[in-house]
């Protein structure tokens, strides 16, 4: 599996877990932006953004373009 595919797979898994959590519990915006340490969404946004930027970097690398 390529790096790009692995990143996309991880992002889709995260989205699925987020959606399941949201459907069962609802999501308070404050928990999305800055969830307490023991909250299931703690670190979600920053981890997802990190993966998204890695995906952008891989795409630029494949095309030989710059960010």
PDB file of C-alpha atoms in Angstrom:
ATOM      1  CA  UNK A   1       0.000   0.000   0.000  1.00  0.00           C
ATOM      2  CA  UNK A   2       1.397   3.395  -0.938  1.00  0.00           C
ATOM      3  CA  UNK A   3       1.873   6.198   1.576  1.00  0.00           C
ATOM      4  CA  UNK A   4      -1.012   8.070  -0.010  1.00  0.00           C
ATOM      5  CA  UNK A   5      -3.333   5.080   0.270  1.00  0.00           C
ATOM      6  CA  UNK A   6      -2.310   4.477   3.890  1.00  0.00           C
ATOM      7  CA  UNK A   7      -3.000   8.101   4.818  1.00  0.00           C
ATOM      8  CA  UNK A   8      -6.375   8.066   3.072  1.00  0.00           C
ATOM      9  CA  UNK A   9      -7.289   4.789   4.784  1.00  0.00           C
ATOM     10  CA  UNK A  10      -6.420   6.241   8.205  1.00  0.00           C
ATOM     11  CA  UNK A  11      -8.424   9.414   7.477  1.00  0.00           C
ATOM     12  CA  UNK A  12     -11.460   7.378   6.414  1.00  0.00           C
ATOM     13  CA  UNK A  13     -11.222   5.258   9.565  1.00  0.00           C
ATOM     14  CA  UNK A  14     -11.087   8.434  11.658  1.00  0.00           C
ATOM     15  CA  UNK A  15     -14.098   9.882   9.828  1.00  0.00           C
ATOM     16  CA  UNK A  16     -16.058   6.686  10.384  1.00  0.00           C
ATOM     17  CA  UNK A  17     -15.306   6.670  14.119  1.00  0.00           C
ATOM     18  CA  UNK A  18     -16.169  10.370  14.380  1.00  0.00           C
ATOM     19  CA  UNK A  19     -19.483   9.853  12.587  1.00  0.00           C
ATOM     20  CA  UNK A  20     -20.378   6.885  14.793  1.00  0.00           C
ATOM     21  CA  UNK A  21     -19.555   8.902  17.910  1.00  0.00           C
ATOM     22  CA  UNK A  22     -21.535  11.896  16.638  1.00  0.00           C
ATOM     23  CA  UNK A  23     -24.606   9.787  15.831  1.00  0.00           C
ATOM     24  CA  UNK A  24     -24.565   8.128  19.246  1.00  0.00           C
ATOM     25  CA  UNK A  25     -23.614  11.108  21.415  1.00  0.00           C
ATOM     26  CA  UNK A  26     -23.833  14.305  19.413  1.00  0.00           C
ATOM     27  CA  UNK A  27     -20.821  16.596  19.269  1.00  0.00           C
ATOM     28  CA  UNK A  28     -20.486  19.822  21.186  1.00  0.00           C
ATOM     29  CA  UNK A  29     -18.418  22.280  19.111  1.00  0.00           C
ATOM     30  CA  UNK A  30     -16.132  22.976  22.081  1.00  0.00           C
ATOM     31  CA  UNK A  31     -15.303  19.261  22.221  1.00  0.00           C
ATOM     32  CA  UNK A  32     -14.520  19.237  18.514  1.00  0.00           C
ATOM     33  CA  UNK A  33     -12.141  22.195  18.827  1.00  0.00           C
ATOM     34  CA  UNK A  34     -10.612  21.436  22.222  1.00  0.00           C
ATOM     35  CA  UNK A  35     -11.857  18.284  23.890  1.00  0.00           C
ATOM     36  CA  UNK A  36     -10.816  17.505  27.462  1.00  0.00           C
ATOM     37  CA  UNK A  37      -7.953  15.056  27.889  1.00  0.00           C
ATOM     38  CA  UNK A  38     -10.137  12.016  28.605  1.00  0.00           C
ATOM     39  CA  UNK A  39     -12.667  12.798  25.841  1.00  0.00           C
ATOM     40  CA  UNK A  40     -12.854  10.460  22.789  1.00  0.00           C
ATOM     41  CA  UNK A  41     -12.369  13.461  20.464  1.00  0.00           C
ATOM     42  CA  UNK A  42      -9.245  14.673  22.223  1.00  0.00           C
ATOM     43  CA  UNK A  43      -6.622  15.230  19.533  1.00  0.00           C
ATOM     44  CA  UNK A  44      -8.963  14.245  16.691  1.00  0.00           C
ATOM     45  CA  UNK A  45      -8.871  17.554  14.844  1.00  0.00           C
ATOM     46  CA  UNK A  46      -5.111  18.027  15.100  1.00  0.00           C
ATOM     47  CA  UNK A  47      -4.386  14.418  14.063  1.00  0.00           C
ATOM     48  CA  UNK A  48      -6.784  14.652  11.118  1.00  0.00           C
ATOM     49  CA  UNK A  49      -5.245  17.955  10.000  1.00  0.00           C
ATOM     50  CA  UNK A  50      -1.755  16.454  10.305  1.00  0.00           C
ATOM     51  CA  UNK A  51      -2.774  13.552   8.067  1.00  0.00           C
ATOM     52  CA  UNK A  52      -4.396  15.931   5.577  1.00  0.00           C
ATOM     53  CA  UNK A  53      -1.176  17.943   5.312  1.00  0.00           C
ATOM     54  CA  UNK A  54       0.838  14.749   4.860  1.00  0.00           C
ATOM     55  CA  UNK A  55      -1.512  13.819   2.034  1.00  0.00           C
ATOM     56  CA  UNK A  56      -0.982  17.223   0.416  1.00  0.00           C
ATOM     57  CA  UNK A  57       2.793  16.769   0.715  1.00  0.00           C
ATOM     58  CA  UNK A  58       2.624  13.318  -0.902  1.00  0.00           C
ATOM     59  CA  UNK A  59       0.477  14.665  -3.732  1.00  0.00           C
ATOM     60  CA  UNK A  60       2.888  17.524  -4.367  1.00  0.00           C
ATOM     61  CA  UNK A  61       5.801  15.124  -4.288  1.00  0.00           C
ATOM     62  CA  UNK A  62       4.109  12.851  -6.839  1.00  0.00           C
ATOM     63  CA  UNK A  63       3.449  15.758  -9.175  1.00  0.00           C
ATOM     64  CA  UNK A  64       6.782  17.467  -8.579  1.00  0.00           C
ATOM     65  CA  UNK A  65       5.082  20.687  -7.529  1.00  0.00           C
ATOM     66  CA  UNK A  66       5.713  22.883  -4.522  1.00  0.00           C
ATOM     67  CA  UNK A  67       3.546  23.767  -1.588  1.00  0.00           C
TER      68      UNK A  67
END
